[in-house]
Coordinates of C-alpha atoms and ligand atoms in Angstrom, one line a residue:
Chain A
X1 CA 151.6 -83.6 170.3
X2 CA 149.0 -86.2 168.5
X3 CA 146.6 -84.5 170.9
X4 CA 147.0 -80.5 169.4
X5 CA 147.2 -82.1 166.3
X6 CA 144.0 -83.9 166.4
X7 CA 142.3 -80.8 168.2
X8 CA 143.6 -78.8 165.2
X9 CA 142.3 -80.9 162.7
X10 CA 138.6 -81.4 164.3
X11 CA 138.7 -77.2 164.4
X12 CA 139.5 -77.4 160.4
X13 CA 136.3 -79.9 159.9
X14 CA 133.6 -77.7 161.7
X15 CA 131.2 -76.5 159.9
X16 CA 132.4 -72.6 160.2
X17 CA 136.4 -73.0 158.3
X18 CA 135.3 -76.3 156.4
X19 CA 135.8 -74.0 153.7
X20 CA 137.6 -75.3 150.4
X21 CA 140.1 -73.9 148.5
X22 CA 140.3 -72.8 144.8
X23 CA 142.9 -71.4 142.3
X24 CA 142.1 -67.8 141.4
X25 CA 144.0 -67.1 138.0
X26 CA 143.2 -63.7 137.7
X27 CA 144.4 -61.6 134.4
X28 CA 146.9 -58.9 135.1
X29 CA 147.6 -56.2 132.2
X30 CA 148.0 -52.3 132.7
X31 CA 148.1 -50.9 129.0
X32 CA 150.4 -48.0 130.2
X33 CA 153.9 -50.5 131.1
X34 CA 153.1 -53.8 130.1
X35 CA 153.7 -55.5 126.7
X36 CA 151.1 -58.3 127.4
X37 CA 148.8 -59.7 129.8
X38 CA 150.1 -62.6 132.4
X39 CA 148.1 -63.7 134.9
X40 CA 148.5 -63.7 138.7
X41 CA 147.5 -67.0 141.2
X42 CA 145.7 -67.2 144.3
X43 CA 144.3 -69.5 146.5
X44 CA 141.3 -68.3 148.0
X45 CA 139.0 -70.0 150.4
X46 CA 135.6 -70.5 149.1
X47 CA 131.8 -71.7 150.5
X48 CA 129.2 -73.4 148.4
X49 CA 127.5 -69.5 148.1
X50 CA 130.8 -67.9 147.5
X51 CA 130.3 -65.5 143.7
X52 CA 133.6 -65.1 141.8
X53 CA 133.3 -61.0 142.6
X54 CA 133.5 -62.1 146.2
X55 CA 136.3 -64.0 145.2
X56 CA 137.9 -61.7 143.6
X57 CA 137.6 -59.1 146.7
X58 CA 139.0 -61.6 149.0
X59 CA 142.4 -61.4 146.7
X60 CA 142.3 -57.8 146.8
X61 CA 141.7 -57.4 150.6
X62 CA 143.8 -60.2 152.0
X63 CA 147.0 -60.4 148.8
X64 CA 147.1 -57.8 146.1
X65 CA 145.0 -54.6 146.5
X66 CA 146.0 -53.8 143.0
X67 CA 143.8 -55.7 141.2
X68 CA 141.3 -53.6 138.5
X69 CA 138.0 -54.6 139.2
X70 CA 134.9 -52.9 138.3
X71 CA 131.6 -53.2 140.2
X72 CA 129.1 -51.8 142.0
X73 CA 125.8 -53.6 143.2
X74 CA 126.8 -56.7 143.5
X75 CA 123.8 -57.9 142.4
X76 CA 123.2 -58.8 138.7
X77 CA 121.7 -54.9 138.2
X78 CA 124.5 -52.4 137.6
X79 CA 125.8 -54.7 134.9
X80 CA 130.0 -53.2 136.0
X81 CA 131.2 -56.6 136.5
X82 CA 131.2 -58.4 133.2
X83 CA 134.6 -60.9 132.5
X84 CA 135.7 -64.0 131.2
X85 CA 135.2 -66.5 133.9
X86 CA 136.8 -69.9 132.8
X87 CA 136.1 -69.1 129.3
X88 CA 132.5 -67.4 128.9
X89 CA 131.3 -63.7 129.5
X90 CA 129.3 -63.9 132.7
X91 CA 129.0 -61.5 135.6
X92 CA 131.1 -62.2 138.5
X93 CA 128.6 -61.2 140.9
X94 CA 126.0 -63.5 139.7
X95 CA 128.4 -66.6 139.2
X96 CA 128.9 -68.9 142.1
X97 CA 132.3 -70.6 142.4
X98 CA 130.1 -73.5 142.9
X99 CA 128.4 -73.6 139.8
X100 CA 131.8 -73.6 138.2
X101 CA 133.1 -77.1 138.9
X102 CA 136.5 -76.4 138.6
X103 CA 139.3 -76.1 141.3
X104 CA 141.0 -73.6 138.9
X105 CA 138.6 -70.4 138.3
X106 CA 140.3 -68.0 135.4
X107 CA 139.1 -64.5 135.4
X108 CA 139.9 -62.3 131.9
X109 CA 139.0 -59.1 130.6
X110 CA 135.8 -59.1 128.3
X111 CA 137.0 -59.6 125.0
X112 CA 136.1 -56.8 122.2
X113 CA 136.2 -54.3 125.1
X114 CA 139.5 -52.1 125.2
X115 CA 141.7 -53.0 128.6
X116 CA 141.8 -50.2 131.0
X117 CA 143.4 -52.5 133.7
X118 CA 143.0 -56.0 134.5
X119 CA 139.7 -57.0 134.7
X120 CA 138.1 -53.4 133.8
X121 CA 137.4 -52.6 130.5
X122 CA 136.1 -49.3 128.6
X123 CA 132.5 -49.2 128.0
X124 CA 132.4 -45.6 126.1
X125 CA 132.0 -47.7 122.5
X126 CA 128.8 -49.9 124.3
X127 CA 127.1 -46.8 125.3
X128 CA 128.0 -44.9 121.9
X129 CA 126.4 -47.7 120.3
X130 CA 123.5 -47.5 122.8
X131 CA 122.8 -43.9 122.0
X132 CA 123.1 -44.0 118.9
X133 CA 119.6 -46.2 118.3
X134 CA 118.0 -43.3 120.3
X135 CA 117.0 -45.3 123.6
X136 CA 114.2 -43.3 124.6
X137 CA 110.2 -42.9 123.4
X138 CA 110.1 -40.9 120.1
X139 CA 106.7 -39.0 119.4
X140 CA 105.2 -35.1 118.9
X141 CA 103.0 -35.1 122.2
X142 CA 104.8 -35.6 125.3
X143 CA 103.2 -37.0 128.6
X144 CA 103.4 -33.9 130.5
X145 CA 101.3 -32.0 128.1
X146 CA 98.9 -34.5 127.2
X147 CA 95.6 -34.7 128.7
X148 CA 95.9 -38.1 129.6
X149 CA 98.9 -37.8 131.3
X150 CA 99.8 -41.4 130.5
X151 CA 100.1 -43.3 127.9
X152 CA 98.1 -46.7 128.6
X153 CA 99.5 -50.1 127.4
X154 CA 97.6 -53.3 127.7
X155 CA 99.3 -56.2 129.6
X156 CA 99.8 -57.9 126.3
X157 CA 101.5 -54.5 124.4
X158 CA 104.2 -54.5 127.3
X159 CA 105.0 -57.9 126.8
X160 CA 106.0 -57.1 123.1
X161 CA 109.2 -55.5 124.6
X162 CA 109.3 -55.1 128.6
X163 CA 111.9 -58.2 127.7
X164 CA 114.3 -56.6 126.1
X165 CA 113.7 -53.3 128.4
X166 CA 115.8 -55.9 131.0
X167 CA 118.9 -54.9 129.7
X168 CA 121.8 -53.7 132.6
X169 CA 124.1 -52.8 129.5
X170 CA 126.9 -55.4 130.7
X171 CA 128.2 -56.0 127.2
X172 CA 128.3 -60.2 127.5
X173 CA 126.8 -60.2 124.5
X174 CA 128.6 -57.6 122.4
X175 CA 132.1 -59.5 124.1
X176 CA 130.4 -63.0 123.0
X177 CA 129.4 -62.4 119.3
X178 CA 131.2 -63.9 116.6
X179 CA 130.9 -60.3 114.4
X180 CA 132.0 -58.2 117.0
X181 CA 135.3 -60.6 117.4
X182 CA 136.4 -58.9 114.0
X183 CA 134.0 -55.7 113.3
X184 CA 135.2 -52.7 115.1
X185 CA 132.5 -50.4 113.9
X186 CA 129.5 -53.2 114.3
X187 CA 126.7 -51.8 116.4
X188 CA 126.4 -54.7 118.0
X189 CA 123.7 -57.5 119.7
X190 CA 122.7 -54.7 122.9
X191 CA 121.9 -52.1 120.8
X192 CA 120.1 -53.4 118.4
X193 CA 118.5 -55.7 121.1
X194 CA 117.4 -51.8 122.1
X195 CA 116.6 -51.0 118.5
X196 CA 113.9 -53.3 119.2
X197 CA 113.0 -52.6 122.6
X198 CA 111.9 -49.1 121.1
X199 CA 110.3 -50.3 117.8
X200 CA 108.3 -53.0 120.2
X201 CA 107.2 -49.9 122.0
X202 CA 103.2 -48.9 121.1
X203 CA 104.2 -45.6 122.9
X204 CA 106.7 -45.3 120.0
X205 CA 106.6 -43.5 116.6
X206 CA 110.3 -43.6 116.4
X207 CA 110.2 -47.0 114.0
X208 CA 111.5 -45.6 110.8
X209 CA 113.9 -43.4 112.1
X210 CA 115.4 -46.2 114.0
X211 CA 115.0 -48.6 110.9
X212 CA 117.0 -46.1 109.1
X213 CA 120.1 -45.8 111.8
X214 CA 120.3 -49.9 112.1
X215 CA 119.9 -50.5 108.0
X216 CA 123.3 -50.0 107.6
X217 CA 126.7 -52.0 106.4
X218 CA 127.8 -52.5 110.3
X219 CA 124.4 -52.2 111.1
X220 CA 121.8 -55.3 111.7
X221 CA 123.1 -57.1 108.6
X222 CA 126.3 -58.2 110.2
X223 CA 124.1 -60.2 112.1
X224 CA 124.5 -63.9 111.2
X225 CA 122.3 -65.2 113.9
X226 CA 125.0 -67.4 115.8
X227 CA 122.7 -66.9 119.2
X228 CA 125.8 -66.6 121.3
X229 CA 124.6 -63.1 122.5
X230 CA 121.3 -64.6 124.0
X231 CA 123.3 -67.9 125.5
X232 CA 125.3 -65.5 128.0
X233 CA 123.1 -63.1 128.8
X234 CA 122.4 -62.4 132.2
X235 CA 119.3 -60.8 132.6
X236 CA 117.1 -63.0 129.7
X237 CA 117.2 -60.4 127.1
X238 CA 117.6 -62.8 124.0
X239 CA 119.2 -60.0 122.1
X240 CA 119.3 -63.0 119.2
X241 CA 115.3 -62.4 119.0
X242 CA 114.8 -58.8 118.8
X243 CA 117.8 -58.8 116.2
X244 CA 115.7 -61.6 114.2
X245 CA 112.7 -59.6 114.7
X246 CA 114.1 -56.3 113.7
X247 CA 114.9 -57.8 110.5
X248 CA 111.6 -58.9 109.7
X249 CA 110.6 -55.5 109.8
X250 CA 113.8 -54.6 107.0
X251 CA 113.1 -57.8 105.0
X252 CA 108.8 -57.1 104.9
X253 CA 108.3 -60.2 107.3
X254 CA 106.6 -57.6 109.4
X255 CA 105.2 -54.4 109.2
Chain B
X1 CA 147.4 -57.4 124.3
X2 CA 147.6 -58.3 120.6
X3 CA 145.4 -55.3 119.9
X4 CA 144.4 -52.0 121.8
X5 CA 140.5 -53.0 121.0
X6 CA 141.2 -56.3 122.7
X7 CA 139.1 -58.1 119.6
X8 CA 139.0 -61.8 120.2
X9 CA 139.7 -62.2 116.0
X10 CA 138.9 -64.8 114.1
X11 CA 140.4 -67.6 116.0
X12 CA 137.7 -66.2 118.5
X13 CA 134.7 -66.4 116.0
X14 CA 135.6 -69.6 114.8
X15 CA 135.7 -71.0 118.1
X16 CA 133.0 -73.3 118.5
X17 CA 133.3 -75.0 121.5
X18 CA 131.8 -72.4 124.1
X19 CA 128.4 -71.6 122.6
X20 CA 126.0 -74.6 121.6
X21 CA 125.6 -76.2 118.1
X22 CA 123.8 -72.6 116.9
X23 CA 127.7 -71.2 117.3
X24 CA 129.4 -74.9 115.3
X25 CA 126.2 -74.0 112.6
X26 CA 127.6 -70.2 112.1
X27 CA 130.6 -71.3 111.3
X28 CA 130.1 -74.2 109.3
X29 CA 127.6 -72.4 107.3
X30 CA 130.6 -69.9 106.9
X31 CA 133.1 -72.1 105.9
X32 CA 130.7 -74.1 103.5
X33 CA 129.6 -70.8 101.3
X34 CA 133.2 -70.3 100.8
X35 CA 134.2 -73.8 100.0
X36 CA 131.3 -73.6 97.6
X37 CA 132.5 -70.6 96.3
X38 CA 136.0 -72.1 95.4
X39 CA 134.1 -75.2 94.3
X40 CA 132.2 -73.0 92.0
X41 CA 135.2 -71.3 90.4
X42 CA 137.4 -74.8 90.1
X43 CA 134.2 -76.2 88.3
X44 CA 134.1 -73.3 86.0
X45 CA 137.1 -73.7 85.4
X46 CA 137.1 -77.9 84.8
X47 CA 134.0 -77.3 82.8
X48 CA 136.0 -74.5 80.3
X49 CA 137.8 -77.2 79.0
X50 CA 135.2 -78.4 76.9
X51 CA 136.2 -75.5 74.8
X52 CA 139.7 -77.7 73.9
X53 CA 137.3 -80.3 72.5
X54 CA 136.9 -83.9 72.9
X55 CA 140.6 -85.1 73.7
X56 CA 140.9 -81.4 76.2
X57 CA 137.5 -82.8 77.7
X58 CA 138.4 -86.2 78.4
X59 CA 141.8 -85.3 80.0
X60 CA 140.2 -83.1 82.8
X61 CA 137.4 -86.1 83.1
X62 CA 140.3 -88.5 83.6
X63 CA 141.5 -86.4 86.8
X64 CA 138.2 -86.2 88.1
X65 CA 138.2 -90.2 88.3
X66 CA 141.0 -90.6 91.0
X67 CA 140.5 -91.4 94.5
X68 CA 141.2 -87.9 96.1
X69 CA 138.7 -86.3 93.6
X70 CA 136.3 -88.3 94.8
X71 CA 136.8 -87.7 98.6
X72 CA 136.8 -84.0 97.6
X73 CA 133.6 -84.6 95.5
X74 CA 132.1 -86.5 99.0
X75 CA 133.2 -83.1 100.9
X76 CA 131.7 -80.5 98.3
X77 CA 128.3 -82.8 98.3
X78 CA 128.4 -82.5 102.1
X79 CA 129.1 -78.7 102.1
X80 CA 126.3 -78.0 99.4
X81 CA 123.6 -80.3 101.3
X82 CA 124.6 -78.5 105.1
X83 CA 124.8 -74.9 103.1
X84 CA 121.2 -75.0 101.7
X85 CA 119.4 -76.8 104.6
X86 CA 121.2 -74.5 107.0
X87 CA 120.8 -71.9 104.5
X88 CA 117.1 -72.1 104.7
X89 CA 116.8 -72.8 108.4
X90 CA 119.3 -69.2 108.8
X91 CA 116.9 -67.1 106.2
X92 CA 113.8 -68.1 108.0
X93 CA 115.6 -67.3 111.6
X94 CA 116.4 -64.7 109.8
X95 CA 113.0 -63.3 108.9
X96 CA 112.2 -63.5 112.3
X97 CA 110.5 -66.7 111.8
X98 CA 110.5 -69.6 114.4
X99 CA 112.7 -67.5 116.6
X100 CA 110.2 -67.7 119.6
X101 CA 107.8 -64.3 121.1
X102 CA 108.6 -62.2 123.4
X103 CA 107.8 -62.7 126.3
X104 CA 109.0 -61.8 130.2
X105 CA 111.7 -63.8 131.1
X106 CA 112.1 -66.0 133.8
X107 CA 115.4 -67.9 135.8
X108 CA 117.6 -69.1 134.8
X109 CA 116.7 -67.2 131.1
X110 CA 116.3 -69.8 128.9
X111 CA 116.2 -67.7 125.7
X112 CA 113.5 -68.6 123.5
X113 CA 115.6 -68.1 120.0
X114 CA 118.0 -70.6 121.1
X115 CA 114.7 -73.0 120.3
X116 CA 114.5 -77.2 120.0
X117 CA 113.4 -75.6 116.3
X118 CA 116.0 -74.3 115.4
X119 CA 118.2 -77.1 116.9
X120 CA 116.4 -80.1 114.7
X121 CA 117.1 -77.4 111.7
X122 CA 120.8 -78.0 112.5
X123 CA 120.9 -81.4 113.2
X124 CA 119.0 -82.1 109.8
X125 CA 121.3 -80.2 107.9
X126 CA 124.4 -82.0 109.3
X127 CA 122.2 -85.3 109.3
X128 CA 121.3 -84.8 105.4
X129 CA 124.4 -83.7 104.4
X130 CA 126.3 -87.2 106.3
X131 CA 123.3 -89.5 104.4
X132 CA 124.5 -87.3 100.8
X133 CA 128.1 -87.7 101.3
X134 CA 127.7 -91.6 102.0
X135 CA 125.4 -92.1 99.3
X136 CA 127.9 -90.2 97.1
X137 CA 130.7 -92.1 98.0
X138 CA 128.5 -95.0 97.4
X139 CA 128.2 -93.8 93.4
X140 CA 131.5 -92.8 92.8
X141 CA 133.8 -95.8 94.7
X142 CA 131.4 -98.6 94.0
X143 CA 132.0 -98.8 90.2
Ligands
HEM1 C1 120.1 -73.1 97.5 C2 121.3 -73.0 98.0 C3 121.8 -72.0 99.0 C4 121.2 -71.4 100.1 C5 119.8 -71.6 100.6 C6 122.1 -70.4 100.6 C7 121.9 -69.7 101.7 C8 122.8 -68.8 102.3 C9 122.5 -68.0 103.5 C10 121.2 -67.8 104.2 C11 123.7 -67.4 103.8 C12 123.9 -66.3 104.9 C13 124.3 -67.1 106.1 C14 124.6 -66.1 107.3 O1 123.9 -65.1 107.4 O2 125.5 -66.4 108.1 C15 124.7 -67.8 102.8 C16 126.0 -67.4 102.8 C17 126.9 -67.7 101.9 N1 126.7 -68.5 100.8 FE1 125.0 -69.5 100.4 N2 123.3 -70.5 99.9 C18 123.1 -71.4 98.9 C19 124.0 -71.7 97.9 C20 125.3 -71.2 97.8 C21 126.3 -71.5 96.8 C22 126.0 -72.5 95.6 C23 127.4 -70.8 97.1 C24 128.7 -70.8 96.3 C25 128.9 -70.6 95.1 C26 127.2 -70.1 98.3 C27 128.1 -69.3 98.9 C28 127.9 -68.6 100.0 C29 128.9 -67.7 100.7 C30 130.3 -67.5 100.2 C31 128.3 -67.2 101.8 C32 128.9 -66.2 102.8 C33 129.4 -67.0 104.0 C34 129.8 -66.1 105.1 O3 130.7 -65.3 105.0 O4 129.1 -66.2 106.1 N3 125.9 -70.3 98.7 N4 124.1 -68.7 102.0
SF4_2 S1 121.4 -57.7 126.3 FE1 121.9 -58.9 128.1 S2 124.1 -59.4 127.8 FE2 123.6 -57.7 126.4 S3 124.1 -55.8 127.6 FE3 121.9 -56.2 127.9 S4 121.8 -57.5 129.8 FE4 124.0 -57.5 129.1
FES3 S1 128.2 -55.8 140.4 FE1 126.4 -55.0 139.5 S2 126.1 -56.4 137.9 FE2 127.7 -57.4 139.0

């Protein structure tokens, strides 16, 4: 018996099922039965490269298929699978267990986004918001028509914005900010990050317009530049900047 | 769920323990305008009483002279040295000055407003407002 024992045990130490275990606590809540959310535990093997999506799709393959989960790439690109992960808005596809260091990983819905069940949450108000700073080049000539056929930048004039143009419209940063935890008509730190992406834009002749949509009482004002939109932000957008920036233009910092 | 929106309220705005000292400066700088502002009214208030002449006057005096006035003297000194150096440090930030330039971003996204700037802005405002409450206390207990 010591013998099968011992063989068991050097087949749990190779390299292949050396795997660890963690805790997933993962939020369970379905707005159409439930009073309140509770949340559900699993143990769930991981490796050093294991993300918390991955996790989470382990749970629903091997335990509870039920589990709400939105995402699609799997890659930090789509932007579907933003959550609370122990805490902070991150992405669960582009957050290793690993980097965690915790035995006990909690996964929530992102805050200030309505629950449609479990860990998916409605993004209709996010791309309301999004639309409404008209997210597109605003001018009379457009480049089919134009003789040029493009409209040349410099290196240096796509700098001014190509930053902000890395947004994957995840909402961290709208489920993050302080104003949006208690404003539900703010616009919000990714469209306004946007608002800028577009004003930055030497293609654009849009500025005024989109000066006038922002200058507003939820508009940029709400802003109290508490950074927290730019500390969780995937994809280095620094919505916290453009906001800043935007209201330079507003205050006659810039023109 | 406490509300369909799923808002994290204002137990989630205050919080500042998940986002950096910028988040602990948004808050304080918060909660010091309003204690100013109810500073402000009680001092309008104390000061009124001038109006009930000398002996009026010297009553209110002799209730500013106790021990818990002064500890709430120390705190309005600290509140009023945080709020302005904060308060300037937020209205340049918020001009769009000393927030960094754009530029394309690289991993892991250090973002560029989140500056060392910025950061000394805080610390000297909480710094300065420590060295005012101490030398405050200094006046008002060491008679
Ligand atoms: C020279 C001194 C002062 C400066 C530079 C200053 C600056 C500022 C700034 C920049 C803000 C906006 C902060 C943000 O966007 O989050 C603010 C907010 C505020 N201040 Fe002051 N302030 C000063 C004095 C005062 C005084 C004396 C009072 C009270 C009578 C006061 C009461 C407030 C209040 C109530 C707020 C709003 C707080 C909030 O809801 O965020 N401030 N101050
Ligand atoms: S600015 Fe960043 S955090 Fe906000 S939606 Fe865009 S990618 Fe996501
Ligand atoms: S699955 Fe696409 S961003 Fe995470």
């Amino acid at each position: 018996m010591a013998q099968v024992s011992s063989i068991a045990n050097e087949q749990t130490s190779t390299p292949l099922s050396s795997s660890t275990s963690i805790t997933l606590r993962i939020s369970r809540f379905n707005p159409e039965h439930d009073e309140s959310s509770g949340f559900m535990e699993f143990s769930v093997p991981v490796q050093k490269w294991t993300t918390v999506l991955e996790a989470i799709l382990e749970v629903k393959k091997h335990f509870d298929h039920s589990v709400a989960v939105r995402y699609s790439c799997r890659q930090a690109t789509c932007g579907s699978c933003g959550m609370i992960i122990n805490g902070k808005p991150r992405l669960a596809c582009f957050t290793k267990i690993s980097e965690l260091n915790s035995n006990v990983v909690t996964v929530e819905p992102m805050n200030n986004f309505p629950v449609i069940r479990d860990l998916a949450v409605k993004f209709e108000k996010l791309f309301d918001s999004h639309q409404k700073i008209k997210p597109f080049l605003i001018r009379d000539d457009t480049e089919l028509v134009s003789d040029e056929k493009e409209f040349l930048q410099s290196p240096e004039e796509v700098e001014q914005y190509i930053q902000f143009a890395n947004c994957i419209k995840c909402g961290l940063c709208n489920s993050a900010c302080p104003t949006m935890a208690t404003d539900s008509s703010f616009v919000g730190p990714q469209a306004l990050a946007q608002a800028y992406r577009y004003v930055a834009d030497t293609r654009d002749k849009g500025k005024d317009s989109r000066l006038k949509i922002i200058d507003d009482s939820h508009g940029i004002w709400r802003c109290h530049f508490a950074g927290s939109c730019s500390q969780v932000c995937p994809k280095g957008v620094d919505p916290a900047m453009g906001i800043q920036l935007l209201r330079g233009y507003l205050l006659g910092f810039r023109s | 769920m406490a509300n369909d929106e799923h808002r994290e309220g204002i137990k989630g705005m205050a919080n500042p323990g998940r986002y950096g000292i910028e988040r602990v400066a948004y808050w304080m700088m918060r909660l010091s305008g309003l204690g100013l502002l109810a500073y402000f009214i009680g001092h309008i208030y104390e000061t009124s009483n001038i109006l009930r002449g000398q002996v009026g006057w010297d009553e209110v005096l002799e209730l500013t002279q106790t021990t818990e006035a002064h500890i709430v003297l120390a705190i309005v000194i600290g509140m009023c040295v945080f709020h302005t150096v904060n308060g300037v440090r937020v209205m340049l930030g918020h001009g769009g000055i000393g927030v960094g330039k754009p530029a394309r971003p690289d991993y892991p996204y250090e973002p560029a407003s989140q500056n060392y700037r910025h950061k000394i802005g805080i610390y000297s405002a909480i710094l300065l407002s420590a060295i005012a409450m101490m030398y405050g206390m200094a006046v008002m207990f060491g008679e």
